[in-house]
C-alpha cells in the first residue's frame, strides 16, 4: 500500500502507540484523584502539556487539551463571540476554511452575526491586506487558517496578527493551525495570536486529541462545555491521558531532525509535481508552499473515480479534503476554478514516511487510470 494522504490523517509510529499502551495499562489513574496513581497521571498531563507548548514556544499554561481540532475551532469561535458580545457581531474569515471553522461561522450567521468570507485568488492565496480592508469597528473575531488543507497555501498569520495590533483592533484573532503545526513556522505567543487550534492526528499522534492555545492576556474565556474543573476550568471532562501522552510523544518524535524531514517532504513534493505534470492534461491547482500538500487536477476525469480507482490499485490519495465526501469543494469554487478542473482535482499529501516508491506508484496508477477511462467532456 502507498499512503499519500497525510493531510487526512497520519500513521501512528510504534513508539507513540507503545507509550499510549503503557499509559492505558499501567498509568491509568484519573488526574483528579489524590492517591499516587492519580498524582502520577496529573504529572503526566503536565509534562505532556510542557512538551507540546515547548514545540510552539508558548507557556504550558496557555495550552488546553481538547478532543480534536474541530472542538478547538468551535470553542475558539464561540468564545471569541462571547468575549466581544458588547462590541459587535462582525466576523472576518475566509471562504476556504476547513468545515470545522466554516460550519460554526455559518451557524453564527443564522443566529444574527455578519460574516465576511474573504475570497482567495485563483492560486488559493489570501493577503493580509484583504483582512485589514474588511476590518470594522464592530469586528469581534478574525479567523484565518495557517495552512489550507486542500491547496497547501500558507496564509499570512503573523502579518495579520501584527496588523491587528497596529490598528488597535479589539477583535480576537483565531488561527486554525491544524495543518501547519510542525510543517511551517508556527509561534502563537511570539506572533501575538489570541487563539490557535491544533490536532494530534495530523503529525503522527492518535485521533481524538487536540489543543487550543489561549493567549494569557485573555481572562475568563468562556468554556464550550460545562462540567468539572479540569484544564484550569476551561475544558471539562476527565483528561484523555493516553491520547495526551500519544500527542506529546508524537510531537517529540516529529521534532527529531525536523528540518531534514521537512526538506525531504518538500523535495518529494517537487519531484512528484514534476513527474505528474508529464501526464497529458494534468494541471496544478493553487500554489501551496506547505511542504506536505500538493493539489492537482486531471480535467475530464472526476476525482471521486480517481480516488476510488487509485485506492483499488493500492494508492491512497483524496479528492481535496477528506471531510466533504464527494461534494464539490468550497475551496475550488472560491478559487474560481472551472467546473472541469474542480471536478478533477485531487490532493496528494506527504509525511516523513513517504518514499520515492510511493510517488512512482502514484504516477503509474494515474497513468493506468487515464489509459483505462474515457474522459468526460
Ligand atoms: N482544520 C483543518 C485545517 C483540518 O485539516 C482538519 C482536519 O482535517 C481539522 C481542522 C479538524 O481536525 P480534527 O480531525 O482533529 O477534528
Short mmCIF file of C-alpha atoms and ligand atoms in Angstrom, two decimals:
data_model
loop_
_atom_site.label_atom_id
_atom_site.label_comp_id
_atom_site.label_asym_id
_atom_site.label_seq_id
_atom_site.Cartn_x
_atom_site.Cartn_y
_atom_site.Cartn_z
CA UNK A 1 0.00 0.00 0.00
CA UNK A 2 1.18 3.52 -0.82
CA UNK A 3 -0.19 6.05 1.65
CA UNK A 4 -0.17 9.59 0.25
CA UNK A 5 -2.92 11.13 2.35
CA UNK A 6 -1.06 12.51 5.37
CA UNK A 7 -3.23 15.65 5.41
CA UNK A 8 -6.24 13.40 6.13
CA UNK A 9 -4.50 11.55 8.94
CA UNK A 10 -1.11 10.03 9.67
CA UNK A 11 0.21 6.63 10.71
CA UNK A 12 0.99 6.40 14.41
CA UNK A 13 4.66 5.45 14.87
CA UNK A 14 5.19 2.44 17.12
CA UNK A 15 6.88 4.39 19.98
CA UNK A 16 3.76 6.59 20.16
CA UNK A 17 1.44 3.57 20.31
CA UNK A 18 3.68 1.90 22.90
CA UNK A 19 3.67 4.98 25.10
CA UNK A 20 -0.12 5.09 24.88
CA UNK A 21 -0.39 1.42 25.74
CA UNK A 22 1.80 1.96 28.80
CA UNK A 23 -0.46 4.78 29.99
CA UNK A 24 -3.64 2.78 29.32
CA UNK A 25 -2.48 -0.31 31.17
CA UNK A 26 -0.13 0.99 33.88
CA UNK A 27 -0.59 4.73 34.45
CA UNK A 28 -4.36 4.69 34.15
CA UNK A 29 -5.18 6.91 37.11
CA UNK A 30 -7.59 9.81 36.94
CA UNK A 31 -5.53 13.03 37.15
CA UNK A 32 -8.05 14.42 39.66
CA UNK A 33 -7.54 11.53 42.11
CA UNK A 34 -5.43 12.32 45.17
CA UNK A 35 -3.59 9.00 45.65
CA UNK A 36 -0.23 8.28 43.94
CA UNK A 37 -1.73 6.74 40.75
CA UNK A 38 -3.83 9.88 40.24
CA UNK A 39 -0.98 12.22 41.07
CA UNK A 40 1.19 10.34 38.58
CA UNK A 41 -1.49 10.86 35.90
CA UNK A 42 -1.71 14.58 36.74
CA UNK A 43 2.07 14.85 36.43
CA UNK A 44 1.94 13.04 33.09
CA UNK A 45 -0.61 15.54 31.73
CA UNK A 46 1.53 18.45 32.97
CA UNK A 47 4.68 17.00 31.39
CA UNK A 48 2.92 16.39 28.07
CA UNK A 49 1.50 19.91 28.06
CA UNK A 50 5.03 21.24 28.57
CA UNK A 51 6.31 19.18 25.61
CA UNK A 52 3.64 20.45 23.19
CA UNK A 53 3.93 24.02 24.48
CA UNK A 54 7.72 23.99 24.05
CA UNK A 55 7.28 22.98 20.41
CA UNK A 56 5.05 26.04 19.98
CA UNK A 57 7.26 28.37 22.00
CA UNK A 58 4.47 29.17 24.44
CA UNK A 59 3.89 28.72 28.16
CA UNK A 60 2.41 25.39 29.19
CA UNK A 61 -0.48 27.18 30.98
CA UNK A 62 -1.53 28.67 27.62
CA UNK A 63 -2.37 25.27 26.16
CA UNK A 64 -5.64 23.47 26.83
CA UNK A 65 -6.20 19.90 25.64
CA UNK A 66 -9.42 19.26 23.72
CA UNK A 67 -10.86 16.25 21.91
CA UNK A 68 -9.81 17.34 18.38
CA UNK A 69 -9.12 20.24 16.05
CA UNK A 70 -12.84 20.59 15.36
CA UNK A 71 -13.59 21.13 19.04
CA UNK A 72 -10.77 23.69 19.34
CA UNK A 73 -12.12 25.62 16.34
CA UNK A 74 -15.74 25.57 17.56
CA UNK A 75 -14.72 26.59 21.05
CA UNK A 76 -12.42 29.43 19.89
CA UNK A 77 -15.11 30.88 17.65
CA UNK A 78 -17.93 30.69 20.21
CA UNK A 79 -15.69 32.05 22.98
CA UNK A 80 -14.49 34.97 20.83
CA UNK A 81 -18.08 35.95 20.02
CA UNK A 82 -18.99 35.86 23.70
CA UNK A 83 -15.86 37.85 24.57
CA UNK A 84 -16.80 40.60 22.09
CA UNK A 85 -20.56 40.48 22.69
CA UNK A 86 -20.76 44.15 23.69
CA UNK A 87 -18.54 45.34 20.81
CA UNK A 88 -20.40 43.85 17.84
CA UNK A 89 -21.24 40.81 15.74
CA UNK A 90 -18.99 41.13 12.72
CA UNK A 91 -16.58 38.31 11.88
CA UNK A 92 -13.89 38.11 9.21
CA UNK A 93 -12.80 34.74 7.88
CA UNK A 94 -12.05 33.18 4.51
CA UNK A 95 -14.12 31.21 2.03
CA UNK A 96 -11.55 28.40 2.18
CA UNK A 97 -11.51 27.48 5.88
CA UNK A 98 -11.98 23.86 6.92
CA UNK A 99 -15.58 22.95 7.72
CA UNK A 100 -14.60 22.93 11.43
CA UNK A 101 -14.47 26.73 11.12
CA UNK A 102 -16.86 27.29 8.24
CA UNK A 103 -19.82 25.46 9.75
CA UNK A 104 -19.77 27.21 13.16
CA UNK A 105 -19.47 30.53 11.29
CA UNK A 106 -22.43 29.63 9.09
CA UNK A 107 -24.41 28.74 12.22
CA UNK A 108 -23.49 32.10 13.76
CA UNK A 109 -24.63 33.87 10.58
CA UNK A 110 -28.03 32.22 11.07
CA UNK A 111 -28.01 33.49 14.66
CA UNK A 112 -27.58 37.11 13.52
CA UNK A 113 -23.83 37.58 13.11
CA UNK A 114 -22.44 39.11 9.95
CA UNK A 115 -19.59 37.09 8.46
CA UNK A 116 -17.26 38.40 5.74
CA UNK A 117 -15.78 35.40 3.92
CA UNK A 118 -12.67 36.63 2.10
CA UNK A 119 -12.14 35.08 -1.31
CA UNK A 120 -8.76 33.71 -2.38
CA UNK A 121 -7.22 34.47 -5.76
CA UNK A 122 -7.13 31.76 -8.42
CA UNK A 123 -3.94 30.35 -6.87
CA UNK A 124 -5.59 29.96 -3.48
CA UNK A 125 -3.85 32.89 -1.76
CA UNK A 126 -5.26 35.32 0.80
CA UNK A 127 -3.43 38.54 1.69
CA UNK A 128 -3.23 40.39 4.99
CA UNK A 129 -4.43 43.50 3.13
CA UNK A 130 -7.76 41.73 2.41
CA UNK A 131 -8.22 41.20 6.15
CA UNK A 132 -7.37 44.80 7.04
CA UNK A 133 -9.68 46.19 4.33
CA UNK A 134 -12.58 44.16 5.77
CA UNK A 135 -11.91 45.26 9.36
CA UNK A 136 -14.65 47.34 11.06
CA UNK A 137 -15.32 48.90 14.45
CA UNK A 138 -17.73 46.10 15.24
CA UNK A 139 -15.42 43.24 14.12
CA UNK A 140 -15.08 40.91 17.09
CA UNK A 141 -13.32 37.94 15.50
CA UNK A 142 -10.85 37.30 12.70
CA UNK A 143 -10.38 33.59 11.93
CA UNK A 144 -7.67 32.69 9.44
CA UNK A 145 -6.10 29.28 8.93
CA UNK A 146 -2.32 28.81 8.80
CA UNK A 147 -2.17 26.20 6.01
CA UNK A 148 -5.07 25.39 3.75
CA UNK A 149 -5.82 21.68 3.91
CA UNK A 150 -6.70 21.36 0.22
CA UNK A 151 -4.16 23.55 -1.60
CA UNK A 152 -1.33 23.73 0.96
CA UNK A 153 -1.34 27.55 0.70
CA UNK A 154 0.23 29.24 3.72
CA UNK A 155 -1.68 32.27 4.92
CA UNK A 156 -0.05 35.39 6.44
CA UNK A 157 -0.99 34.74 10.07
CA UNK A 158 1.96 36.57 11.63
CA UNK A 159 1.38 39.63 9.43
CA UNK A 160 -2.34 39.70 10.25
CA UNK A 161 -1.63 39.43 13.99
CA UNK A 162 0.82 42.33 13.77
CA UNK A 163 -1.54 44.44 11.65
CA UNK A 164 -4.47 43.90 14.01
CA UNK A 165 -2.30 45.05 16.90
CA UNK A 166 -1.06 48.11 15.00
CA UNK A 167 -4.64 49.04 14.15
CA UNK A 168 -5.57 48.57 17.82
CA UNK A 169 -8.42 46.32 16.76
CA UNK A 170 -10.46 44.86 19.61
CA UNK A 171 -11.19 41.77 17.50
CA UNK A 172 -9.80 38.47 18.76
CA UNK A 173 -7.60 36.64 16.29
CA UNK A 174 -8.11 32.89 15.93
CA UNK A 175 -5.97 30.68 13.74
CA UNK A 176 -6.71 27.10 12.74
CA UNK A 177 -3.17 25.72 12.66
CA UNK A 178 -4.18 22.05 12.37
CA UNK A 179 -2.30 21.62 9.05
CA UNK A 180 0.52 23.98 9.93
CA UNK A 181 1.95 22.76 13.24
CA UNK A 182 5.40 21.19 12.68
CA UNK A 183 5.09 21.76 8.91
CA UNK A 184 5.63 25.53 8.67
CA UNK A 185 6.72 28.13 11.26
CA UNK A 186 4.04 28.32 13.95
CA UNK A 187 4.54 30.55 17.01
CA UNK A 188 1.25 31.76 18.54
CA UNK A 189 2.82 33.56 21.51
CA UNK A 190 5.57 35.30 19.53
CA UNK A 191 3.08 36.29 16.83
CA UNK A 192 0.52 37.58 19.32
CA UNK A 193 -2.35 35.37 18.15
CA UNK A 194 -5.22 35.10 20.66
CA UNK A 195 -6.44 31.57 19.96
CA UNK A 196 -4.87 28.77 17.92
CA UNK A 197 -6.18 25.25 17.18
CA UNK A 198 -4.18 22.03 16.86
CA UNK A 199 -4.82 18.33 16.28
CA UNK A 200 -2.51 15.40 17.05
CA UNK A 201 -3.51 13.03 14.27
CA UNK A 202 -2.00 15.21 11.57
CA UNK A 203 1.50 14.76 12.96
CA UNK A 204 1.78 11.12 13.98
CA UNK A 205 -0.39 11.31 17.09
CA UNK A 206 -3.65 9.50 17.81
CA UNK A 207 -7.07 10.67 16.67
CA UNK A 208 -9.32 12.20 19.29
CA UNK A 209 -6.93 14.68 20.88
CA UNK A 210 -6.36 18.33 20.07
CA UNK A 211 -5.37 21.52 21.81
CA UNK A 212 -6.27 25.18 21.91
CA UNK A 213 -3.67 27.87 22.59
CA UNK A 214 -5.21 30.64 24.67
CA UNK A 215 -3.24 33.88 24.94
CA UNK A 216 -2.57 34.57 28.66
CA UNK A 217 -3.97 38.09 28.22
CA UNK A 218 -7.40 36.55 27.61
CA UNK A 219 -9.02 36.26 31.00
CA UNK A 220 -12.25 34.38 31.66
CA UNK A 221 -12.52 32.65 28.30
CA UNK A 222 -15.95 31.07 28.11
CA UNK A 223 -15.81 27.23 28.04
CA UNK A 224 -17.68 25.41 25.32
CA UNK A 225 -18.95 22.73 27.70
CA UNK A 226 -19.83 22.85 31.35
CA UNK A 227 -18.76 20.22 33.86
CA UNK A 228 -15.80 19.53 36.13
CA UNK A 229 -12.93 21.91 36.73
CA UNK A 230 -10.33 20.14 34.56
CA UNK A 231 -7.93 22.10 32.36
CA UNK A 232 -7.98 25.22 34.55
CA UNK A 233 -11.79 25.10 34.48
CA UNK A 234 -11.74 25.79 30.74
CA UNK A 235 -12.42 22.33 29.33
CA UNK A 236 -14.32 19.88 31.49
CA UNK A 237 -14.12 16.12 31.12
CA UNK A 238 -11.61 13.63 32.52
CA UNK A 239 -8.32 14.21 30.73
CA UNK A 240 -7.70 11.67 27.93
CA UNK A 241 -4.36 10.69 29.42
CA UNK A 242 -3.34 8.06 26.85
CA UNK A 243 -4.21 10.38 23.95
CA UNK A 244 -2.42 13.26 25.61
CA UNK A 245 0.67 11.07 26.11
CA UNK A 246 0.45 9.99 22.46
CA UNK A 247 0.17 13.62 21.32
CA UNK A 248 3.29 14.63 23.26
CA UNK A 249 5.29 11.57 22.16
CA UNK A 250 4.34 12.26 18.53
CA UNK A 251 5.48 15.88 18.87
CA UNK A 252 8.81 14.74 20.34
CA UNK A 253 9.35 12.24 17.53
CA UNK A 254 8.42 14.74 14.80
CA UNK A 255 10.80 17.29 16.23
CA UNK A 256 13.77 14.92 15.86
CA UNK A 257 15.59 16.13 12.72
CA UNK A 258 12.51 18.14 11.79
CA UNK A 259 14.28 20.38 9.27
CA UNK A 260 15.60 17.32 7.46
CA UNK A 261 12.15 15.68 7.45
CA UNK A 262 10.53 18.81 6.07
CA UNK A 263 13.07 19.30 3.33
CA UNK A 264 12.70 15.64 2.33
CA UNK A 265 8.92 16.07 2.12
CA UNK A 266 9.33 19.27 0.08
CA UNK A 267 11.76 17.51 -2.27
CA UNK A 268 9.37 14.58 -2.76
CA UNK A 269 6.53 17.04 -3.38
CA UNK A 270 8.60 18.87 -6.03
CA UNK A 271 9.60 15.61 -7.69
CA UNK A 272 6.01 14.35 -7.60
CA UNK A 273 4.77 17.58 -9.19
CA UNK A 274 7.33 17.44 -11.97
CA UNK A 275 6.53 13.80 -12.67
CA UNK A 276 2.75 14.12 -12.64
CA UNK A 277 2.79 17.19 -14.87
CA UNK A 278 4.17 14.95 -17.64
CA UNK A 279 0.78 13.16 -17.70
CA UNK A 280 -1.24 14.69 -20.56
CA UNK A 281 -3.83 17.21 -19.33
CA UNK A 282 -2.55 17.30 -15.72
CA UNK A 283 -2.76 20.75 -14.06
CA UNK A 284 -1.51 22.05 -10.75
CA UNK A 285 -4.20 23.60 -8.54
CA UNK A 286 -3.10 26.55 -6.41
CA UNK A 287 0.49 27.15 -5.49
CA UNK A 288 0.56 25.90 -1.94
CA UNK A 289 4.02 26.18 -0.45
CA UNK A 290 3.47 23.93 2.60
CA UNK A 291 5.93 21.03 2.24
CA UNK A 292 3.34 18.28 2.64
CA UNK A 293 0.35 19.18 0.44
CA UNK A 294 0.11 19.11 -3.35
CA UNK A 295 -3.12 19.72 -5.23
CA UNK A 296 -3.55 18.75 -8.88
CA UNK A 297 -6.33 18.18 -11.36
CA UNK A 298 -6.91 15.89 -14.30
CA UNK A 299 -9.80 17.70 -16.01
CA UNK A 300 -12.28 15.31 -17.57
CA UNK A 301 -11.55 12.59 -15.01
CA UNK A 302 -13.81 13.02 -11.95
CA UNK A 303 -11.78 12.99 -8.75
CA UNK A 304 -14.14 10.57 -6.97
CA UNK A 305 -13.33 7.98 -9.68
CA UNK A 306 -9.61 8.74 -9.49
CA UNK A 307 -9.59 8.27 -5.72
CA UNK A 308 -11.56 5.01 -5.84
CA UNK A 309 -9.60 3.57 -8.74
CA UNK A 310 -6.24 4.51 -7.22
CA UNK A 311 -7.39 3.04 -3.93
CA UNK A 312 -8.02 -0.25 -5.73
CA UNK A 313 -4.51 -0.02 -7.16
CA UNK A 314 -3.17 0.39 -3.61
CA UNK A 315 -2.54 4.14 -3.69
CA UNK A 316 -4.30 6.32 -1.11
CA UNK A 317 -4.95 9.96 -2.01
CA UNK A 318 -8.02 12.14 -1.56
CA UNK A 319 -10.31 14.42 -3.50
CA UNK A 320 -9.45 17.71 -1.80
CA UNK A 321 -10.33 17.40 1.85
CA UNK A 322 -11.20 14.00 3.29
CA UNK A 323 -14.14 15.67 5.01
CA UNK A 324 -16.51 16.58 2.21
CA UNK A 325 -17.12 13.09 0.87
CA UNK A 326 -17.94 13.60 -2.78
CA UNK A 327 -19.46 17.13 -2.64
CA UNK A 328 -17.82 19.87 -4.77
CA UNK A 329 -15.14 21.55 -2.72
CA UNK A 330 -15.96 25.05 -1.49
CA UNK A 331 -12.25 25.82 -1.76
CA UNK A 332 -12.10 25.18 -5.50
CA UNK A 333 -15.36 27.08 -6.04
CA UNK A 334 -13.98 30.06 -4.11
CA UNK A 335 -10.79 29.99 -6.19
CA UNK A 336 -12.95 30.30 -9.31
CA UNK A 337 -11.66 27.09 -10.91
CA UNK A 338 -13.54 25.92 -13.98
CA UNK A 339 -16.06 23.15 -13.28
CA UNK A 340 -13.91 20.63 -15.18
CA UNK A 341 -10.76 21.50 -13.24
CA UNK A 342 -12.60 21.50 -9.91
CA UNK A 343 -14.25 18.16 -10.71
CA UNK A 344 -10.90 16.54 -11.49
CA UNK A 345 -9.00 17.94 -8.52
CA UNK A 346 -7.26 15.66 -6.05
CA UNK A 347 -4.82 16.07 -3.17
CA UNK A 348 -1.57 14.23 -2.58
CA UNK A 349 -0.03 14.70 0.86
CA UNK A 350 3.30 13.62 2.26
CA UNK A 351 4.73 12.58 5.60
CA UNK A 352 8.14 11.64 6.97
CA UNK A 353 7.42 8.02 5.99
CA UNK A 354 6.75 8.81 2.30
CA UNK A 355 9.24 7.34 -0.17
CA UNK A 356 10.11 7.78 -3.86
CA UNK A 357 8.46 4.39 -4.46
CA UNK A 358 5.18 5.86 -3.23
CA UNK A 359 5.49 8.65 -5.80
CA UNK A 360 6.37 6.13 -8.55
CA UNK A 361 3.30 4.07 -7.63
CA UNK A 362 1.09 7.17 -7.77
CA UNK A 363 2.43 8.10 -11.20
CA UNK A 364 1.83 4.59 -12.57
CA UNK A 365 -1.65 4.37 -11.05
CA UNK A 366 -2.66 7.71 -12.57
CA UNK A 367 -1.31 6.64 -15.97
CA UNK A 368 -3.34 3.41 -15.69
CA UNK A 369 -6.42 5.38 -14.71
CA UNK A 370 -6.09 7.65 -17.72
CA UNK A 371 -5.43 4.74 -20.07
CA UNK A 372 -8.46 2.77 -18.87
CA UNK A 373 -11.12 5.50 -18.65
CA UNK A 374 -12.73 7.65 -21.28
CA UNK A 375 -12.52 11.30 -20.35
CA UNK A 376 -15.79 13.15 -19.76
CA UNK A 377 -16.34 16.31 -21.77
N1 LIG B 1 -8.81 22.16 10.49
C1 LIG B 1 -8.12 21.71 9.44
C2 LIG B 1 -7.40 22.69 8.57
C3 LIG B 1 -8.09 20.35 9.14
O1 LIG B 1 -7.42 19.91 8.07
C4 LIG B 1 -8.81 19.46 9.98
C5 LIG B 1 -8.84 18.01 9.67
O2 LIG B 1 -8.80 17.60 8.54
C6 LIG B 1 -9.49 19.98 11.09
C7 LIG B 1 -9.48 21.33 11.31
C8 LIG B 1 -10.25 19.09 12.02
O3 LIG B 1 -9.37 18.40 12.87
P1 LIG B 1 -9.90 17.09 13.66
O4 LIG B 1 -9.95 16.00 12.64
O5 LIG B 1 -8.88 16.86 14.71
O6 LIG B 1 -11.22 17.43 14.20
#
